[in-house]
Short mmCIF file of C-alpha atoms and ligand atoms in Angstrom, two decimals:
data_model
loop_
_atom_site.label_atom_id
_atom_site.label_comp_id
_atom_site.label_asym_id
_atom_site.label_seq_id
_atom_site.Cartn_x
_atom_site.Cartn_y
_atom_site.Cartn_z
CA UNK A 174 131.40 117.14 99.06
CA UNK A 175 133.53 115.21 96.64
CA UNK A 176 136.60 115.70 98.79
CA UNK A 177 134.65 114.53 101.78
CA UNK A 178 133.59 111.41 99.89
CA UNK A 179 137.17 110.75 98.98
CA UNK A 180 138.27 111.14 102.58
CA UNK A 181 135.61 108.77 103.84
CA UNK A 182 136.59 106.12 101.37
CA UNK A 183 140.29 106.55 102.07
CA UNK A 184 139.58 106.35 105.78
CA UNK A 185 137.56 103.24 105.38
CA UNK A 186 140.26 101.59 103.33
CA UNK A 187 142.88 102.32 105.95
CA UNK A 188 140.53 101.17 108.72
CA UNK A 189 140.08 97.89 106.96
CA UNK A 190 143.79 97.45 106.39
CA UNK A 191 144.39 98.17 110.06
CA UNK A 192 141.76 95.73 111.25
CA UNK A 193 143.19 93.11 108.99
CA UNK A 194 146.78 93.67 110.10
CA UNK A 195 145.66 93.45 113.71
CA UNK A 196 143.79 90.24 113.09
CA UNK A 197 146.80 88.71 111.41
CA UNK A 198 149.08 89.87 114.21
CA UNK A 199 146.79 88.27 116.77
CA UNK A 200 146.51 85.09 114.79
CA UNK A 201 150.27 84.89 114.58
CA UNK A 202 150.74 85.39 118.30
CA UNK A 203 151.83 88.97 117.92
CA UNK A 204 154.08 88.49 114.91
CA UNK A 205 152.93 90.60 112.00
CA UNK A 206 152.93 88.43 108.93
CA UNK A 207 153.83 89.85 105.58
CA UNK A 208 150.42 89.09 104.09
CA UNK A 209 148.69 92.02 102.47
CA UNK A 210 145.06 92.75 103.18
CA UNK A 211 142.82 92.08 100.18
CA UNK A 212 142.80 95.26 98.18
CA UNK A 213 139.41 96.91 97.98
CA UNK A 214 138.70 98.22 94.53
CA UNK A 215 137.30 101.73 94.15
CA UNK A 216 133.54 101.84 93.84
CA UNK A 217 132.33 101.34 90.30
CA UNK A 218 129.45 103.37 88.85
CA UNK A 219 127.06 100.43 88.53
CA UNK A 220 127.92 97.52 90.81
CA UNK A 221 125.78 95.12 88.78
CA UNK A 222 127.66 95.75 85.53
CA UNK A 223 129.91 92.84 84.73
CA UNK A 224 129.06 91.04 87.96
CA UNK A 225 127.24 87.89 89.00
CA UNK A 226 124.62 88.24 91.73
CA UNK A 227 124.41 86.09 94.87
CA UNK A 228 121.91 83.24 94.90
CA UNK A 229 120.51 82.78 98.41
CA UNK A 230 120.71 79.01 99.00
CA UNK A 231 117.87 79.10 101.51
CA UNK A 232 115.43 80.72 99.08
CA UNK A 233 116.75 78.64 96.23
CA UNK A 234 116.00 75.39 98.06
CA UNK A 235 112.43 76.46 98.81
CA UNK A 236 111.87 77.52 95.23
CA UNK A 237 113.34 74.30 93.85
CA UNK A 238 111.00 72.23 96.05
CA UNK A 239 107.90 73.77 94.42
CA UNK A 240 106.34 72.47 91.21
CA UNK A 241 107.92 74.43 88.37
CA UNK A 242 110.27 76.15 90.78
CA UNK A 243 113.47 74.71 89.39
CA UNK A 244 113.09 77.07 86.41
CA UNK A 245 113.91 80.02 88.65
CA UNK A 246 115.67 78.51 91.68
CA UNK A 247 119.03 79.76 90.41
CA UNK A 248 117.90 83.39 90.26
CA UNK A 249 119.49 85.88 92.64
CA UNK A 250 117.26 87.23 95.42
CA UNK A 251 117.99 89.58 98.30
CA UNK A 252 118.77 88.64 101.88
CA UNK A 253 116.49 90.47 104.32
CA UNK A 254 117.96 91.51 107.67
CA UNK A 255 114.49 92.05 109.06
CA UNK A 256 115.33 91.98 112.78
CA UNK A 257 118.35 92.03 115.07
CA UNK A 258 118.36 88.25 115.36
CA UNK A 259 118.71 87.91 111.57
CA UNK A 260 122.30 89.16 111.86
CA UNK A 261 123.30 85.96 113.65
CA UNK A 262 120.60 83.90 111.92
CA UNK A 263 117.12 83.04 113.14
CA UNK A 264 116.80 79.45 114.40
CA UNK A 265 118.81 77.20 112.11
CA UNK A 266 118.84 79.87 109.41
CA UNK A 267 121.90 81.48 107.90
CA UNK A 268 123.19 84.67 109.48
CA UNK A 269 124.87 87.57 107.73
CA UNK A 270 128.36 86.05 107.93
CA UNK A 271 127.08 82.75 106.57
CA UNK A 272 125.64 84.55 103.56
CA UNK A 273 128.80 86.59 103.01
CA UNK A 274 131.01 83.50 103.30
CA UNK A 275 128.79 81.71 100.82
CA UNK A 276 128.93 84.76 98.56
CA UNK A 277 132.73 84.70 98.61
CA UNK A 278 132.59 81.08 97.57
CA UNK A 279 130.00 81.75 94.83
CA UNK A 280 132.18 84.59 93.56
CA UNK A 281 135.10 82.24 93.03
CA UNK A 282 137.32 85.18 92.20
CA UNK A 283 134.79 86.90 89.90
CA UNK A 284 132.91 90.10 90.65
CA UNK A 285 129.78 89.33 92.64
CA UNK A 286 126.99 91.49 94.05
CA UNK A 287 125.22 90.43 97.24
CA UNK A 288 121.95 92.23 97.96
CA UNK A 289 121.03 92.96 101.59
CA UNK A 290 117.80 94.58 102.73
CA UNK A 291 118.26 96.80 105.76
CA UNK A 292 114.81 96.76 107.32
CA UNK A 293 114.45 97.39 111.02
CA UNK A 294 113.78 101.08 111.70
CA UNK A 295 112.13 102.07 114.95
CA UNK A 296 108.35 102.24 114.45
CA UNK A 297 108.78 100.35 111.18
CA UNK A 298 106.09 100.39 108.49
CA UNK A 299 104.05 103.12 110.19
CA UNK A 300 101.13 103.03 107.76
CA UNK A 301 100.54 99.28 107.92
CA UNK A 302 100.63 96.47 110.44
CA UNK A 303 101.94 93.35 108.72
CA UNK A 304 105.62 94.26 109.17
CA UNK A 305 105.60 96.58 112.14
CA UNK A 306 108.96 95.37 113.34
CA UNK A 307 110.56 94.83 116.72
CA UNK A 308 111.78 98.33 117.62
CA UNK A 309 109.44 100.83 119.23
CA UNK A 310 109.14 104.33 117.79
CA UNK A 311 111.74 105.80 120.16
CA UNK A 312 114.31 102.97 120.08
CA UNK A 313 116.75 104.73 117.76
CA UNK A 314 119.61 103.97 120.15
CA UNK A 315 119.02 100.23 119.82
CA UNK A 316 118.71 100.60 116.05
CA UNK A 317 122.18 102.11 115.92
CA UNK A 318 124.03 99.96 118.44
CA UNK A 319 122.27 96.60 118.15
CA UNK A 320 121.45 96.61 114.45
CA UNK A 321 123.39 98.99 112.18
CA UNK A 322 126.73 98.91 114.03
CA UNK A 323 127.00 95.09 114.18
CA UNK A 324 126.07 94.84 110.49
CA UNK A 325 128.63 97.50 109.56
CA UNK A 326 131.31 95.68 111.57
CA UNK A 327 130.66 92.48 109.65
CA UNK A 328 130.52 94.21 106.25
CA UNK A 329 133.86 95.90 106.96
CA UNK A 330 135.58 92.55 107.53
CA UNK A 331 138.45 92.35 105.02
CA UNK A 332 137.34 88.84 104.15
CA UNK A 333 134.41 90.45 102.30
CA UNK A 334 136.30 93.32 100.68
CA UNK A 335 136.17 91.66 97.28
CA UNK A 336 132.35 91.53 97.22
CA UNK A 337 130.12 94.28 95.90
CA UNK A 338 127.65 94.66 98.73
CA UNK A 339 124.36 96.31 97.74
CA UNK A 340 122.23 97.55 100.63
CA UNK A 341 118.58 98.39 100.12
CA UNK A 342 117.94 100.98 102.79
CA UNK A 343 114.72 100.82 104.74
CA UNK A 344 111.66 100.24 102.63
CA UNK A 345 108.27 101.38 104.00
CA UNK A 346 109.82 104.41 105.67
CA UNK A 347 110.55 107.88 104.26
CA UNK A 348 107.68 108.19 101.72
CA UNK A 349 105.27 107.56 104.59
CA UNK A 350 106.44 110.84 106.11
CA UNK A 351 105.23 112.61 102.99
CA UNK A 352 101.98 110.81 102.27
CA UNK A 353 100.67 109.38 105.51
CA UNK A 354 100.98 112.27 107.93
CA UNK A 355 98.71 115.07 109.12
CA UNK A 356 97.01 116.98 107.51
CA UNK A 357 96.50 114.34 104.82
CA UNK A 358 93.39 112.27 105.28
CA UNK A 359 95.61 109.19 104.86
CA UNK A 360 97.57 110.06 108.03
CA UNK A 361 98.18 107.45 110.70
CA UNK A 362 99.11 108.24 114.29
CA UNK A 363 102.24 106.08 113.94
CA UNK A 364 103.50 107.99 110.88
CA UNK A 365 102.82 111.30 112.62
CA UNK A 366 104.94 110.04 115.51
CA UNK A 367 107.81 109.03 113.22
CA UNK A 368 107.71 112.40 111.51
CA UNK A 369 107.71 114.24 114.80
CA UNK A 370 110.46 112.23 116.47
CA UNK A 371 112.64 112.26 113.36
CA UNK A 372 113.80 108.68 113.85
CA UNK A 373 113.26 107.52 110.26
CA UNK A 374 115.44 110.38 109.01
CA UNK A 375 118.03 109.91 111.76
CA UNK A 376 118.10 106.14 111.25
CA UNK A 377 118.42 106.27 107.46
CA UNK A 378 121.19 108.88 107.72
CA UNK A 379 122.99 106.76 110.28
CA UNK A 380 122.78 103.61 108.16
CA UNK A 381 124.03 105.49 105.08
CA UNK A 382 126.94 107.00 107.00
CA UNK A 383 128.08 103.71 108.53
CA UNK A 384 127.77 101.66 105.35
CA UNK A 385 129.02 104.48 103.15
CA UNK A 386 132.29 104.40 105.07
CA UNK A 387 132.91 100.89 103.77
CA UNK A 388 134.41 101.14 100.31
CA UNK A 389 132.70 98.12 98.75
CA UNK A 390 129.17 98.86 99.98
CA UNK A 391 126.65 100.42 97.58
CA UNK A 392 123.68 102.09 99.27
CA UNK A 393 120.33 102.25 97.49
CA UNK A 394 117.55 104.10 99.34
CA UNK A 395 114.01 102.84 98.96
CA UNK A 396 111.95 105.23 96.86
CA UNK A 397 108.49 103.69 97.06
CA UNK A 398 106.85 103.10 93.69
CA UNK A 399 104.83 104.96 91.06
CA UNK A 400 101.55 104.12 92.80
CA UNK A 401 102.83 105.84 95.91
CA UNK A 402 104.89 108.88 95.01
CA UNK A 403 104.01 109.30 91.34
CA UNK A 404 101.61 112.15 92.12
CA UNK A 405 102.94 115.72 91.95
CA UNK A 406 102.17 116.33 95.63
CA UNK A 407 104.42 113.42 96.64
CA UNK A 408 107.14 113.40 93.99
CA UNK A 409 109.15 116.55 94.73
CA UNK A 410 108.63 116.46 98.51
CA UNK A 411 109.91 112.85 98.59
CA UNK A 412 113.08 113.82 96.71
CA UNK A 413 113.63 116.69 99.15
CA UNK A 414 113.10 114.42 102.13
CA UNK A 415 115.51 111.81 100.74
CA UNK A 416 118.19 114.49 100.43
CA UNK A 417 117.51 115.53 104.00
CA UNK A 418 117.81 111.93 105.26
CA UNK A 419 120.98 111.37 103.22
CA UNK A 420 122.60 114.29 104.98
CA UNK A 421 121.37 113.39 108.49
CA UNK A 422 123.49 111.74 111.20
CA UNK A 423 126.74 112.85 109.59
CA UNK A 424 125.99 111.28 106.21
CA UNK A 425 126.62 113.03 102.93
CA UNK A 426 124.84 112.65 99.59
CA UNK A 427 127.86 110.81 98.24
CA UNK A 428 127.01 107.82 100.44
CA UNK A 429 124.13 107.10 98.06
CA UNK A 430 124.74 104.99 94.95
CA UNK A 431 121.11 105.16 93.95
CA UNK A 432 117.50 104.36 94.74
CA UNK A 433 115.18 101.42 94.36
CA UNK A 434 111.54 101.44 93.34
CA UNK A 435 108.76 98.87 93.62
CA UNK A 436 110.37 96.88 96.44
CA UNK A 437 107.94 94.12 97.40
CA UNK A 438 105.28 95.87 95.31
CA UNK A 439 103.38 94.86 92.21
CA UNK A 440 103.56 97.86 89.85
CA UNK A 441 103.98 96.85 86.21
CA UNK A 442 107.39 97.65 84.73
CA UNK A 443 105.87 98.86 81.46
CA UNK A 444 102.21 99.24 80.52
CA UNK A 445 102.36 98.42 76.84
CA UNK A 446 98.78 99.32 75.86
CA UNK A 447 98.26 102.85 77.17
CA UNK A 448 100.37 105.88 77.95
CA UNK A 449 99.99 108.77 80.34
CA UNK A 450 99.38 111.25 77.52
CA UNK A 451 96.58 109.27 75.81
CA UNK A 452 93.14 110.73 75.29
CA UNK A 453 89.85 108.97 74.65
CA UNK A 454 87.01 110.90 73.02
CA UNK A 455 88.97 114.07 73.77
CA UNK A 456 89.34 113.21 77.45
CA UNK A 457 92.79 112.83 78.97
CA UNK A 458 93.13 109.41 80.60
CA UNK A 459 95.37 110.92 83.26
CA UNK A 460 92.45 112.97 84.54
CA UNK A 461 89.50 110.80 83.66
CA UNK A 462 90.53 107.18 84.19
CA UNK A 463 89.99 106.15 87.80
CA UNK A 464 92.95 103.77 87.71
CA UNK A 465 95.37 106.63 86.98
CA UNK A 466 93.60 109.32 89.03
CA UNK A 467 95.98 112.18 88.12
CA UNK A 468 99.16 110.21 88.70
CA UNK A 469 101.98 111.36 86.37
CA UNK A 470 103.13 107.80 85.66
CA UNK A 471 101.49 104.57 84.64
CA UNK A 472 104.41 102.23 85.22
CA UNK A 473 107.61 101.73 87.17
CA UNK A 474 110.16 102.25 84.42
CA UNK A 475 108.86 105.69 83.42
CA UNK A 476 108.55 106.62 87.09
CA UNK A 477 112.02 105.41 88.07
CA UNK A 478 113.69 107.23 85.19
CA UNK A 479 111.86 110.49 85.90
CA UNK A 480 112.41 110.26 89.63
CA UNK A 481 116.13 109.77 89.05
CA UNK A 482 116.22 113.15 87.32
CA UNK A 483 114.26 114.75 90.14
CA UNK A 484 116.69 113.32 92.71
CA UNK A 485 119.62 114.80 90.82
CA UNK A 486 117.78 118.10 90.91
CA UNK A 487 117.45 117.66 94.69
CA UNK A 488 121.24 117.46 94.94
CA UNK A 489 122.15 113.81 94.39
CA UNK A 490 125.06 113.07 92.08
CA UNK A 491 124.18 112.75 88.41
CA UNK A 492 125.79 109.30 88.47
CA UNK A 493 123.07 107.77 90.69
CA UNK A 494 121.30 104.73 89.27
CA UNK A 495 117.98 103.10 89.94
CA UNK A 496 117.03 99.55 90.77
CA UNK A 497 113.54 98.21 90.13
CA UNK A 498 112.22 95.20 92.02
CA UNK A 499 110.70 93.03 89.31
CA UNK A 500 110.13 89.93 91.38
CA UNK A 501 106.35 90.00 91.27
CA UNK A 502 105.24 92.60 88.72
CA UNK A 503 104.95 90.40 85.64
CA UNK A 504 101.14 90.16 85.41
CA UNK A 505 101.23 87.45 82.76
CA UNK A 506 99.07 84.37 82.39
CA UNK A 507 95.73 83.83 80.70
CA UNK A 508 94.15 87.08 81.94
CA UNK A 509 96.84 89.38 80.55
CA UNK A 510 95.40 91.79 77.97
CA UNK A 511 96.84 91.41 74.51
CA UNK A 512 96.00 94.88 73.23
CA UNK A 513 94.49 98.23 74.16
CA UNK A 514 91.05 98.47 75.76
CA UNK A 515 88.03 99.82 73.83
CA UNK A 516 87.98 103.55 73.16
CA UNK A 517 84.46 103.88 74.56
CA UNK A 518 85.52 105.76 77.69
CA UNK A 519 88.78 106.55 79.53
CA UNK A 520 87.97 103.86 82.14
CA UNK A 521 87.10 101.22 79.56
CA UNK A 522 90.26 101.99 77.63
CA UNK A 523 92.63 101.92 80.61
CA UNK A 524 90.96 99.06 82.49
CA UNK A 525 90.73 96.98 79.33
CA UNK A 526 94.36 97.50 78.42
CA UNK A 527 96.22 97.56 81.71
CA UNK A 528 98.33 94.56 82.56
CA UNK A 529 98.47 95.42 86.29
CA UNK A 530 95.21 93.79 87.31
CA UNK A 531 95.00 94.93 90.90
CA UNK A 532 91.64 96.20 92.14
CA UNK A 533 93.39 99.43 93.15
CA UNK A 534 96.92 100.74 92.75
CA UNK A 535 97.20 101.10 96.53
CA UNK A 536 96.80 97.36 97.15
CA UNK A 537 100.05 95.81 98.30
CA UNK A 538 99.49 92.52 100.10
CA UNK A 539 99.80 89.10 98.39
CA UNK A 540 98.04 90.29 95.24
CA UNK A 541 95.90 87.70 93.48
CA UNK A 542 96.78 87.20 89.83
CA UNK A 543 100.35 88.51 90.01
CA UNK A 544 103.26 86.84 88.22
CA UNK A 545 107.03 86.89 88.26
CA UNK A 546 108.43 89.88 86.40
CA UNK A 547 111.59 90.45 84.39
CA UNK A 548 114.43 88.20 85.46
CA UNK A 549 117.24 90.06 87.21
CA UNK A 550 119.54 91.81 84.75
CA UNK A 551 122.15 94.57 84.85
CA UNK A 552 121.74 97.93 83.13
CA UNK A 553 118.54 97.12 81.18
CA UNK A 554 117.58 100.73 80.38
CA UNK A 555 119.12 104.21 80.66
CA UNK A 556 119.42 105.28 84.29
CA UNK A 557 118.56 101.81 85.60
CA UNK A 558 121.40 99.94 87.30
CA UNK A 559 119.45 96.67 87.39
CA UNK A 560 116.18 94.86 87.56
CA UNK A 561 116.48 92.89 90.78
CA UNK A 562 114.43 90.38 92.74
CA UNK A 563 114.46 92.02 96.15
CA UNK A 564 111.25 90.55 97.56
CA UNK A 565 111.91 86.83 97.29
CA UNK A 566 109.01 85.35 95.30
CA UNK A 567 107.02 83.01 97.55
CA UNK A 568 107.54 84.97 100.76
CA UNK A 569 104.28 86.35 102.11
CA UNK A 570 103.54 90.05 102.56
CA UNK A 571 101.40 89.40 105.62
CA UNK A 572 98.94 86.95 107.13
CA UNK A 573 95.31 86.84 106.01
CA UNK A 574 94.19 86.59 109.61
CA UNK A 575 95.72 87.26 112.99
CA UNK A 576 98.58 84.87 113.85
CA UNK A 577 100.32 85.22 117.19
CA UNK A 578 104.11 85.59 116.81
CA UNK A 579 107.31 86.93 118.33
CA UNK A 580 108.60 88.48 115.10
CA UNK A 581 107.04 91.91 115.46
CA UNK A 582 104.43 91.08 112.83
CA UNK A 583 100.95 92.52 113.24
CA UNK A 584 97.78 91.69 111.36
CA UNK A 585 96.90 94.09 108.58
CA UNK A 586 93.49 93.70 107.05
CA UNK A 587 94.92 94.68 103.67
CA UNK A 588 96.08 91.04 103.69
CA UNK A 589 92.56 89.75 104.36
CA UNK A 590 90.71 88.93 101.13
CA UNK A 591 87.37 89.85 102.74
CA UNK A 592 88.49 93.37 103.71
CA UNK A 593 86.71 96.25 102.05
CA UNK A 594 89.61 98.65 102.27
CA UNK A 595 90.44 102.00 103.84
CA UNK A 596 91.23 105.54 102.79
CA UNK A 597 94.67 104.53 101.47
CA UNK A 598 93.17 102.24 98.83
CA UNK A 599 90.01 104.29 98.48
CA UNK A 600 87.85 101.59 100.01
CA UNK A 601 88.48 98.91 97.44
CA UNK A 602 88.67 95.22 98.26
CA UNK A 603 92.21 94.20 99.31
CA UNK A 604 92.75 91.82 96.40
CA UNK A 605 94.86 89.61 98.68
CA UNK A 606 95.18 85.84 98.30
CA UNK A 607 93.56 83.78 101.10
CA UNK A 608 95.33 81.58 103.65
CA UNK A 609 98.55 83.56 103.74
CA UNK A 610 101.12 83.02 106.50
CA UNK A 611 102.99 85.77 108.38
CA UNK A 612 105.04 88.22 106.34
CA UNK A 613 108.32 86.67 105.28
CA UNK A 614 107.03 83.11 105.70
CA UNK A 615 106.82 80.73 102.77
CA UNK A 616 103.55 80.91 100.87
CA UNK A 617 103.51 78.00 98.51
CA UNK A 618 100.22 78.82 96.76
CA UNK A 619 101.45 82.33 95.99
CA UNK A 620 104.75 81.03 94.67
CA UNK A 621 102.95 78.68 92.31
CA UNK A 622 100.68 81.42 91.02
CA UNK A 623 103.67 83.72 90.45
CA UNK A 624 105.32 80.99 88.39
CA UNK A 625 102.15 80.36 86.36
CA UNK A 626 101.65 84.05 85.66
CA UNK A 627 105.26 84.91 84.92
CA UNK A 628 105.80 87.59 82.31
CA UNK A 629 108.05 87.22 80.40
CA UNK A 630 106.82 83.61 80.59
CA UNK A 631 109.22 80.95 81.86
CA UNK A 632 110.82 78.83 79.19
C1 BGC B 715 108.73 90.85 106.18
C2 BGC B 715 110.11 90.32 106.48
C3 BGC B 715 110.60 89.47 105.32
C4 BGC B 715 110.48 90.24 104.02
C5 BGC B 715 110.90 89.43 102.82
C6 BGC B 715 108.69 91.55 104.87
O1 BGC B 715 107.39 91.91 104.55
O2 BGC B 715 108.31 91.70 107.21
O3 BGC B 715 110.08 89.55 107.63
O4 BGC B 715 111.92 89.08 105.52
O5 BGC B 715 109.16 90.70 103.84
O6 BGC B 715 110.02 88.40 102.54
#
């Protein structure tokens, strides 16, 4: 496996050198100039260590235009390639090359990470509707040739060899094949289809193989969050499935730098006022508090660190690192508890002390009361490569009512504040903010609430 990894990297280096020499030869009318291709450094263990991170000028301008937004407008956020058209740029928007060119200029000779979200699988987001995507369940061929291949071609351009390119691989995909398929009562027909046709696994493997062949790309697979795969029934099977996907389509485990948790979700990084092992009046909160409901974890950091170990057990290299999306999991502001809840019952204790104030852990759309979380930082804790802002704060998770569109966005009632829920959130209210635009569109009121409820607070 290691030898294979070495070969892939060596091959990709020589491919790049070749492409570059050819380009120069063409530019010089056939004369090969004596200009060396930019050397690509070997992959480092943690790409974020000692590096700046790309600030997306488009997000930054929107943030800066909001009241209070200038305090965070210079924070790095990810670029989402959420449809084929995003590669060239939607409307007047920047395309992938524009972002990479801008990244080269922001780097100014220093190490710089640019974060790209690869998000366009066939039958995308099979358990929800707000981000269904443009490719039908069986369009794996288009995924490869019209989406992954063109992105890989651009990333392999020698002009970008000096960047550290982080790819977040396909959120909303693999964990669905564990939790939302038959015979679980949470199954959806769409997730059953994606499990049966194998296209999530094939697509993820293909993306990893293509990007893994480029020496300066760092692949991080989406690993859900503690409120999704923190239960024993989901934890091990997810790790096994990730190993299967990472070895599909000719990929090997060594194409994986790590995993990311909490992408676009709201799970608290640390719950300071209760722990999974606590008991109240002799009753274990893990078993008796409805909020926890037998989960093994109460927050993202403990989950991410434990899941890293489980992934290594499943075969991934012991050098893998985790990212945690902390863009919207701050839960600060006036309603944040300042100490543990009363020890009158497990529910009173956990509900009184928890900083994550969602109505249910399964709620995911435009959550009312949320705040910005930890600012992006490299290597904050053992096993964690970085806290990162992957979901750009201020971009909606989905519309609160049906809005016609040509972006492959459906209407999911989990984004409707009047919705009384479904089996996946145990029939709780959705907790979503009202008047939200389509997923990915700017949601000013949400941005302003995130700023107000930031934790740590903004200076
Ligand atoms: C949307 C994408 C958007 C992304 C980031 C997703 O929910 O489907 O269109 O780019 O969020 O905001």
